[in-house]
mmCIF file of N, CA and C in Angstrom:
data_model
loop_
_atom_site.group_PDB
_atom_site.id
_atom_site.type_symbol
_atom_site.label_atom_id
_atom_site.label_comp_id
_atom_site.label_asym_id
_atom_site.label_seq_id
_atom_site.Cartn_x
_atom_site.Cartn_y
_atom_site.Cartn_z
ATOM 1 N N MET A 1 -38.211 -17.803 -20.850
ATOM 2 C CA MET A 1 -37.840 -16.713 -21.727
ATOM 3 C C MET A 1 -38.508 -15.426 -21.224
ATOM 4 N N VAL A 2 -37.805 -14.351 -21.353
ATOM 5 C CA VAL A 2 -38.358 -13.063 -20.939
ATOM 6 C C VAL A 2 -39.050 -12.392 -22.114
ATOM 7 N N GLU A 3 -40.118 -11.660 -21.776
ATOM 8 C CA GLU A 3 -40.898 -11.025 -22.836
ATOM 9 C C GLU A 3 -40.639 -9.528 -22.947
ATOM 10 N N THR A 4 -40.211 -8.915 -21.856
ATOM 11 C CA THR A 4 -39.973 -7.470 -21.895
ATOM 12 C C THR A 4 -38.611 -7.158 -21.289
ATOM 13 N N MET A 5 -38.164 -5.955 -21.570
ATOM 14 C CA MET A 5 -36.899 -5.504 -21.014
ATOM 15 C C MET A 5 -36.984 -5.410 -19.499
ATOM 16 N N ASP A 6 -38.124 -4.999 -18.969
ATOM 17 C CA ASP A 6 -38.303 -4.914 -17.518
ATOM 18 C C ASP A 6 -38.156 -6.288 -16.867
ATOM 19 N N GLU A 7 -38.714 -7.305 -17.494
ATOM 20 C CA GLU A 7 -38.580 -8.660 -16.960
ATOM 21 C C GLU A 7 -37.121 -9.109 -16.974
ATOM 22 N N LEU A 8 -36.426 -8.764 -18.044
ATOM 23 C CA LEU A 8 -35.018 -9.116 -18.156
ATOM 24 C C LEU A 8 -34.200 -8.416 -17.064
ATOM 25 N N ILE A 9 -34.449 -7.145 -16.867
ATOM 26 C CA ILE A 9 -33.734 -6.378 -15.840
ATOM 27 C C ILE A 9 -34.013 -6.967 -14.457
ATOM 28 N N THR A 10 -35.267 -7.294 -14.180
ATOM 29 C CA THR A 10 -35.637 -7.889 -12.899
ATOM 30 C C THR A 10 -34.934 -9.222 -12.697
ATOM 31 N N ARG A 11 -34.903 -10.021 -13.726
ATOM 32 C CA ARG A 11 -34.258 -11.336 -13.630
ATOM 33 C C ARG A 11 -32.757 -11.201 -13.370
ATOM 34 N N VAL A 12 -32.114 -10.287 -14.074
ATOM 35 C CA VAL A 12 -30.677 -10.082 -13.884
ATOM 36 C C VAL A 12 -30.393 -9.542 -12.487
ATOM 37 N N GLN A 13 -31.216 -8.617 -12.000
ATOM 38 C CA GLN A 13 -31.038 -8.093 -10.644
ATOM 39 C C GLN A 13 -31.169 -9.203 -9.608
ATOM 40 N N GLN A 14 -32.134 -10.080 -9.788
ATOM 41 C CA GLN A 14 -32.313 -11.193 -8.851
ATOM 42 C C GLN A 14 -31.088 -12.099 -8.853
ATOM 43 N N GLN A 15 -30.524 -12.350 -10.006
ATOM 44 C CA GLN A 15 -29.334 -13.189 -10.092
ATOM 45 C C GLN A 15 -28.138 -12.518 -9.412
ATOM 46 N N VAL A 16 -28.020 -11.209 -9.580
ATOM 47 C CA VAL A 16 -26.937 -10.477 -8.919
ATOM 48 C C VAL A 16 -27.107 -10.548 -7.408
ATOM 49 N N TYR A 17 -28.331 -10.401 -6.925
ATOM 50 C CA TYR A 17 -28.594 -10.498 -5.486
ATOM 51 C C TYR A 17 -28.251 -11.890 -4.966
ATOM 52 N N ARG A 18 -28.611 -12.902 -5.720
ATOM 53 C CA ARG A 18 -28.312 -14.274 -5.303
ATOM 54 C C ARG A 18 -26.803 -14.518 -5.269
ATOM 55 N N LEU A 19 -26.091 -13.994 -6.269
ATOM 56 C CA LEU A 19 -24.636 -14.136 -6.274
ATOM 57 C C LEU A 19 -24.007 -13.410 -5.082
ATOM 58 N N THR A 20 -24.529 -12.233 -4.779
ATOM 59 C CA THR A 20 -24.039 -11.483 -3.623
ATOM 60 C C THR A 20 -24.296 -12.257 -2.338
ATOM 61 N N ASP A 21 -25.492 -12.826 -2.222
ATOM 62 C CA ASP A 21 -25.811 -13.646 -1.042
ATOM 63 C C ASP A 21 -24.871 -14.839 -0.927
ATOM 64 N N LEU A 22 -24.588 -15.494 -2.052
ATOM 65 C CA LEU A 22 -23.676 -16.635 -2.056
ATOM 66 C C LEU A 22 -22.284 -16.209 -1.606
ATOM 67 N N GLN A 23 -21.802 -15.117 -2.151
ATOM 68 C CA GLN A 23 -20.478 -14.627 -1.793
ATOM 69 C C GLN A 23 -20.408 -14.304 -0.298
ATOM 70 N N GLU A 24 -21.435 -13.666 0.230
ATOM 71 C CA GLU A 24 -21.451 -13.330 1.652
ATOM 72 C C GLU A 24 -21.507 -14.584 2.519
ATOM 73 N N ALA A 25 -22.311 -15.555 2.108
ATOM 74 C CA ALA A 25 -22.417 -16.806 2.873
ATOM 75 C C ALA A 25 -21.079 -17.543 2.883
ATOM 76 N N MET A 26 -20.394 -17.565 1.749
ATOM 77 C CA MET A 26 -19.096 -18.233 1.695
ATOM 78 C C MET A 26 -18.077 -17.485 2.553
ATOM 79 N N GLY A 27 -18.197 -16.172 2.611
ATOM 80 C CA GLY A 27 -17.292 -15.378 3.426
ATOM 81 C C GLY A 27 -17.492 -15.563 4.924
ATOM 82 N N ARG A 28 -18.669 -16.048 5.307
ATOM 83 C CA ARG A 28 -18.964 -16.264 6.726
ATOM 84 C C ARG A 28 -18.540 -17.649 7.219
ATOM 85 N N ILE A 29 -18.084 -18.500 6.322
ATOM 86 C CA ILE A 29 -17.700 -19.853 6.732
ATOM 87 C C ILE A 29 -16.456 -19.796 7.614
ATOM 88 N N VAL A 30 -16.578 -20.349 8.783
ATOM 89 C CA VAL A 30 -15.449 -20.557 9.694
ATOM 90 C C VAL A 30 -15.687 -21.904 10.363
ATOM 91 N N VAL A 31 -14.722 -22.785 10.240
ATOM 92 C CA VAL A 31 -14.844 -24.135 10.791
ATOM 93 C C VAL A 31 -13.742 -24.347 11.813
ATOM 94 N N SER A 32 -14.121 -24.919 12.932
ATOM 95 C CA SER A 32 -13.172 -25.235 13.989
ATOM 96 C C SER A 32 -13.135 -26.743 14.177
ATOM 97 N N GLU A 33 -11.936 -27.273 14.236
ATOM 98 C CA GLU A 33 -11.749 -28.715 14.430
ATOM 99 C C GLU A 33 -10.746 -28.914 15.565
ATOM 100 N N THR A 34 -11.072 -29.842 16.456
ATOM 101 C CA THR A 34 -10.196 -30.155 17.585
ATOM 102 C C THR A 34 -9.692 -31.584 17.448
ATOM 103 N N SER A 35 -8.424 -31.778 17.748
ATOM 104 C CA SER A 35 -7.827 -33.114 17.668
ATOM 105 C C SER A 35 -8.520 -34.048 18.658
ATOM 106 N N PRO A 36 -8.488 -35.345 18.394
ATOM 107 C CA PRO A 36 -9.153 -36.309 19.282
ATOM 108 C C PRO A 36 -8.699 -36.210 20.744
ATOM 109 N N ASP A 37 -7.445 -35.881 20.963
ATOM 110 C CA ASP A 37 -6.966 -35.771 22.343
ATOM 111 C C ASP A 37 -7.220 -34.395 22.953
ATOM 112 N N GLY A 38 -7.780 -33.478 22.158
ATOM 113 C CA GLY A 38 -8.126 -32.151 22.652
ATOM 114 C C GLY A 38 -6.960 -31.183 22.772
ATOM 115 N N SER A 39 -5.797 -31.563 22.318
ATOM 116 C CA SER A 39 -4.620 -30.715 22.505
ATOM 117 C C SER A 39 -4.470 -29.618 21.457
ATOM 118 N N VAL A 40 -5.088 -29.797 20.292
ATOM 119 C CA VAL A 40 -4.928 -28.847 19.192
ATOM 120 C C VAL A 40 -6.303 -28.504 18.622
ATOM 121 N N THR A 41 -6.549 -27.221 18.444
ATOM 122 C CA THR A 41 -7.755 -26.770 17.751
ATOM 123 C C THR A 41 -7.323 -25.848 16.622
ATOM 124 N N VAL A 42 -7.837 -26.119 15.430
ATOM 125 C CA VAL A 42 -7.528 -25.315 14.250
ATOM 126 C C VAL A 42 -8.830 -24.742 13.720
ATOM 127 N N GLU A 43 -8.793 -23.464 13.389
ATOM 128 C CA GLU A 43 -9.951 -22.788 12.814
ATOM 129 C C GLU A 43 -9.554 -22.313 11.419
ATOM 130 N N VAL A 44 -10.403 -22.606 10.430
ATOM 131 C CA VAL A 44 -10.126 -22.205 9.050
ATOM 132 C C VAL A 44 -11.335 -21.489 8.472
ATOM 133 N N ASP A 45 -11.080 -20.673 7.441
ATOM 134 C CA ASP A 45 -12.175 -19.998 6.756
ATOM 135 C C ASP A 45 -12.647 -20.838 5.572
ATOM 136 N N GLY A 46 -13.540 -20.293 4.788
ATOM 137 C CA GLY A 46 -14.114 -21.018 3.666
ATOM 138 C C GLY A 46 -13.138 -21.364 2.558
ATOM 139 N N ASN A 47 -11.974 -20.739 2.570
ATOM 140 C CA ASN A 47 -10.930 -21.074 1.605
ATOM 141 C C ASN A 47 -9.921 -22.055 2.191
ATOM 142 N N ALA A 48 -10.235 -22.573 3.372
ATOM 143 C CA ALA A 48 -9.376 -23.509 4.101
ATOM 144 C C ALA A 48 -8.089 -22.846 4.587
ATOM 145 N N THR A 49 -8.123 -21.535 4.711
ATOM 146 C CA THR A 49 -6.979 -20.793 5.229
ATOM 147 C C THR A 49 -7.067 -20.754 6.749
ATOM 148 N N PRO A 50 -6.007 -21.149 7.441
ATOM 149 C CA PRO A 50 -6.056 -21.098 8.906
ATOM 150 C C PRO A 50 -6.261 -19.661 9.400
ATOM 151 N N VAL A 51 -7.195 -19.510 10.321
ATOM 152 C CA VAL A 51 -7.467 -18.193 10.908
ATOM 153 C C VAL A 51 -7.369 -18.233 12.430
ATOM 154 N N GLY A 52 -7.169 -19.419 12.985
ATOM 155 C CA GLY A 52 -7.037 -19.544 14.427
ATOM 156 C C GLY A 52 -6.356 -20.853 14.781
ATOM 157 N N LEU A 53 -5.599 -20.810 15.854
ATOM 158 C CA LEU A 53 -4.866 -21.984 16.302
ATOM 159 C C LEU A 53 -4.787 -21.908 17.816
ATOM 160 N N ASN A 54 -5.153 -23.011 18.479
ATOM 161 C CA ASN A 54 -5.152 -23.035 19.931
ATOM 162 C C ASN A 54 -4.568 -24.357 20.412
ATOM 163 N N PHE A 55 -3.729 -24.271 21.421
ATOM 164 C CA PHE A 55 -3.121 -25.461 22.010
ATOM 165 C C PHE A 55 -3.482 -25.523 23.484
ATOM 166 N N THR A 56 -3.636 -26.743 23.984
ATOM 167 C CA THR A 56 -3.805 -26.937 25.422
ATOM 168 C C THR A 56 -2.500 -27.496 25.978
ATOM 169 N N GLY A 57 -2.448 -27.665 27.271
ATOM 170 C CA GLY A 57 -1.270 -28.238 27.897
ATOM 171 C C GLY A 57 -0.980 -29.647 27.434
ATOM 172 N N GLY A 58 -1.958 -30.268 26.775
ATOM 173 C CA GLY A 58 -1.770 -31.632 26.280
ATOM 174 C C GLY A 58 -0.653 -31.756 25.273
ATOM 175 N N ILE A 59 -0.272 -30.675 24.616
ATOM 176 C CA ILE A 59 0.815 -30.768 23.637
ATOM 177 C C ILE A 59 2.143 -31.085 24.313
ATOM 178 N N ASN A 60 2.234 -30.804 25.599
ATOM 179 C CA ASN A 60 3.484 -31.101 26.322
ATOM 180 C C ASN A 60 3.759 -32.594 26.406
ATOM 181 N N ARG A 61 2.721 -33.399 26.239
ATOM 182 C CA ARG A 61 2.885 -34.859 26.297
ATOM 183 C C ARG A 61 3.188 -35.463 24.926
ATOM 184 N N LEU A 62 3.167 -34.652 23.899
ATOM 185 C CA LEU A 62 3.398 -35.147 22.542
ATOM 186 C C LEU A 62 4.863 -34.987 22.156
ATOM 187 N N SER A 63 5.342 -35.979 21.443
ATOM 188 C CA SER A 63 6.682 -35.836 20.862
ATOM 189 C C SER A 63 6.572 -34.826 19.718
ATOM 190 N N PRO A 64 7.700 -34.289 19.263
ATOM 191 C CA PRO A 64 7.632 -33.365 18.129
ATOM 192 C C PRO A 64 6.940 -33.976 16.910
ATOM 193 N N GLU A 65 7.199 -35.245 16.660
ATOM 194 C CA GLU A 65 6.583 -35.919 15.512
ATOM 195 C C GLU A 65 5.070 -36.065 15.709
ATOM 196 N N ASP A 66 4.672 -36.445 16.930
ATOM 197 C CA ASP A 66 3.243 -36.582 17.206
ATOM 198 C C ASP A 66 2.542 -35.222 17.175
ATOM 199 N N PHE A 67 3.213 -34.192 17.662
ATOM 200 C CA PHE A 67 2.642 -32.850 17.610
ATOM 201 C C PHE A 67 2.422 -32.430 16.163
ATOM 202 N N GLU A 68 3.428 -32.637 15.325
ATOM 203 C CA GLU A 68 3.319 -32.286 13.909
ATOM 204 C C GLU A 68 2.160 -33.052 13.259
ATOM 205 N N LYS A 69 2.100 -34.340 13.522
ATOM 206 C CA LYS A 69 1.050 -35.186 12.939
ATOM 207 C C LYS A 69 -0.329 -34.721 13.407
ATOM 208 N N THR A 70 -0.461 -34.437 14.687
ATOM 209 C CA THR A 70 -1.744 -33.995 15.241
ATOM 210 C C THR A 70 -2.162 -32.662 14.635
ATOM 211 N N LEU A 71 -1.213 -31.743 14.546
ATOM 212 C CA LEU A 71 -1.509 -30.430 13.975
ATOM 213 C C LEU A 71 -1.950 -30.542 12.520
ATOM 214 N N VAL A 72 -1.206 -31.282 11.735
ATOM 215 C CA VAL A 72 -1.511 -31.430 10.304
ATOM 216 C C VAL A 72 -2.843 -32.145 10.097
ATOM 217 N N GLU A 73 -3.085 -33.219 10.821
ATOM 218 C CA GLU A 73 -4.346 -33.958 10.663
ATOM 219 C C GLU A 73 -5.542 -33.121 11.094
ATOM 220 N N THR A 74 -5.385 -32.349 12.142
ATOM 221 C CA THR A 74 -6.481 -31.503 12.609
ATOM 222 C C THR A 74 -6.756 -30.390 11.611
ATOM 223 N N ALA A 75 -5.703 -29.781 11.098
ATOM 224 C CA ALA A 75 -5.867 -28.732 10.083
ATOM 225 C C ALA A 75 -6.505 -29.299 8.816
ATOM 226 N N ARG A 76 -6.093 -30.491 8.428
ATOM 227 C CA ARG A 76 -6.655 -31.131 7.229
ATOM 228 C C ARG A 76 -8.150 -31.410 7.419
ATOM 229 N N ALA A 77 -8.531 -31.866 8.598
ATOM 230 C CA ALA A 77 -9.941 -32.145 8.877
ATOM 231 C C ALA A 77 -10.764 -30.860 8.854
ATOM 232 N N ALA A 78 -10.223 -29.798 9.421
ATOM 233 C CA ALA A 78 -10.932 -28.516 9.405
ATOM 234 C C ALA A 78 -11.088 -28.017 7.972
ATOM 235 N N ALA A 79 -10.022 -28.122 7.192
ATOM 236 C CA ALA A 79 -10.068 -27.678 5.796
ATOM 237 C C ALA A 79 -11.096 -28.476 4.996
ATOM 238 N N ALA A 80 -11.144 -29.768 5.211
ATOM 239 C CA ALA A 80 -12.101 -30.615 4.486
ATOM 240 C C ALA A 80 -13.533 -30.213 4.814
ATOM 241 N N ARG A 81 -13.810 -29.943 6.083
ATOM 242 C CA ARG A 81 -15.163 -29.518 6.471
ATOM 243 C C ARG A 81 -15.511 -28.163 5.872
ATOM 244 N N ALA A 82 -14.551 -27.239 5.861
ATOM 245 C CA ALA A 82 -14.807 -25.908 5.299
ATOM 246 C C ALA A 82 -15.096 -25.991 3.805
ATOM 247 N N ILE A 83 -14.311 -26.782 3.102
ATOM 248 C CA ILE A 83 -14.528 -26.943 1.663
ATOM 249 C C ILE A 83 -15.868 -27.625 1.400
ATOM 250 N N ALA A 84 -16.241 -28.569 2.236
ATOM 251 C CA ALA A 84 -17.537 -29.242 2.081
ATOM 252 C C ALA A 84 -18.689 -28.257 2.297
ATOM 253 N N GLU A 85 -18.549 -27.378 3.277
ATOM 254 C CA GLU A 85 -19.592 -26.367 3.501
ATOM 255 C C GLU A 85 -19.700 -25.433 2.302
ATOM 256 N N LYS A 86 -18.561 -25.031 1.781
ATOM 257 C CA LYS A 86 -18.552 -24.149 0.616
ATOM 258 C C LYS A 86 -19.183 -24.851 -0.592
ATOM 259 N N ALA A 87 -18.835 -26.115 -0.785
ATOM 260 C CA ALA A 87 -19.395 -26.882 -1.901
ATOM 261 C C ALA A 87 -20.908 -27.026 -1.771
ATOM 262 N N ALA A 88 -21.398 -27.220 -0.544
ATOM 263 C CA ALA A 88 -22.839 -27.340 -0.330
ATOM 264 C C ALA A 88 -23.554 -26.039 -0.692
ATOM 265 N N LEU A 89 -22.966 -24.911 -0.340
ATOM 266 C CA LEU A 89 -23.558 -23.621 -0.708
ATOM 267 C C LEU A 89 -23.613 -23.463 -2.226
ATOM 268 N N ILE A 90 -22.536 -23.843 -2.887
ATOM 269 C CA ILE A 90 -22.484 -23.724 -4.345
ATOM 270 C C ILE A 90 -23.469 -24.685 -5.002
ATOM 271 N N ASP A 91 -23.570 -25.905 -4.483
ATOM 272 C CA ASP A 91 -24.531 -26.865 -5.031
ATOM 273 C C ASP A 91 -25.956 -26.341 -4.904
ATOM 274 N N THR A 92 -26.274 -25.774 -3.749
ATOM 275 C CA THR A 92 -27.615 -25.214 -3.548
ATOM 276 C C THR A 92 -27.851 -24.064 -4.521
ATOM 277 N N PHE A 93 -26.881 -23.191 -4.644
ATOM 278 C CA PHE A 93 -26.985 -22.071 -5.581
ATOM 279 C C PHE A 93 -27.229 -22.580 -6.992
ATOM 280 N N ASN A 94 -26.443 -23.560 -7.414
ATOM 281 C CA ASN A 94 -26.565 -24.085 -8.775
ATOM 282 C C ASN A 94 -27.918 -24.776 -8.994
ATOM 283 N N SER A 95 -28.389 -25.522 -8.013
ATOM 284 C CA SER A 95 -29.673 -26.206 -8.188
ATOM 285 C C SER A 95 -30.818 -25.202 -8.243
ATOM 286 N N GLU A 96 -30.717 -24.107 -7.507
ATOM 287 C CA GLU A 96 -31.754 -23.087 -7.566
ATOM 288 C C GLU A 96 -31.673 -22.279 -8.860
ATOM 289 N N SER A 97 -30.508 -22.234 -9.470
ATOM 290 C CA SER A 97 -30.329 -21.478 -10.705
ATOM 291 C C SER A 97 -30.954 -22.194 -11.905
ATOM 292 N N THR A 98 -31.134 -23.494 -11.800
ATOM 293 C CA THR A 98 -31.670 -24.251 -12.931
ATOM 294 C C THR A 98 -33.188 -24.341 -12.902
ATOM 295 N N ARG A 99 -33.802 -23.752 -11.884
ATOM 296 C CA ARG A 99 -35.265 -23.796 -11.802
ATOM 297 C C ARG A 99 -35.902 -22.809 -12.727
#
């Protein structure tokens, strides 16, 4: 419990700074995932939005169905890692908020 208005203001400012830090950290998340055969690399941000896509000559050996499957699975893996990183940041924030 806070005893003075100054303590309350300080506490609220600290929480705002922590929220700003959390927002900035989440904004810096970029995850890159490469398919097992190395033919597809997908890069996503912290919202699991694709921000980069790279193909090697290995895609020439894939059928259209295999290419689609490889692309989707690689993008899904990148998205899962990005969301996990974001969740870890939020969990840390929440655990520090309860202290």
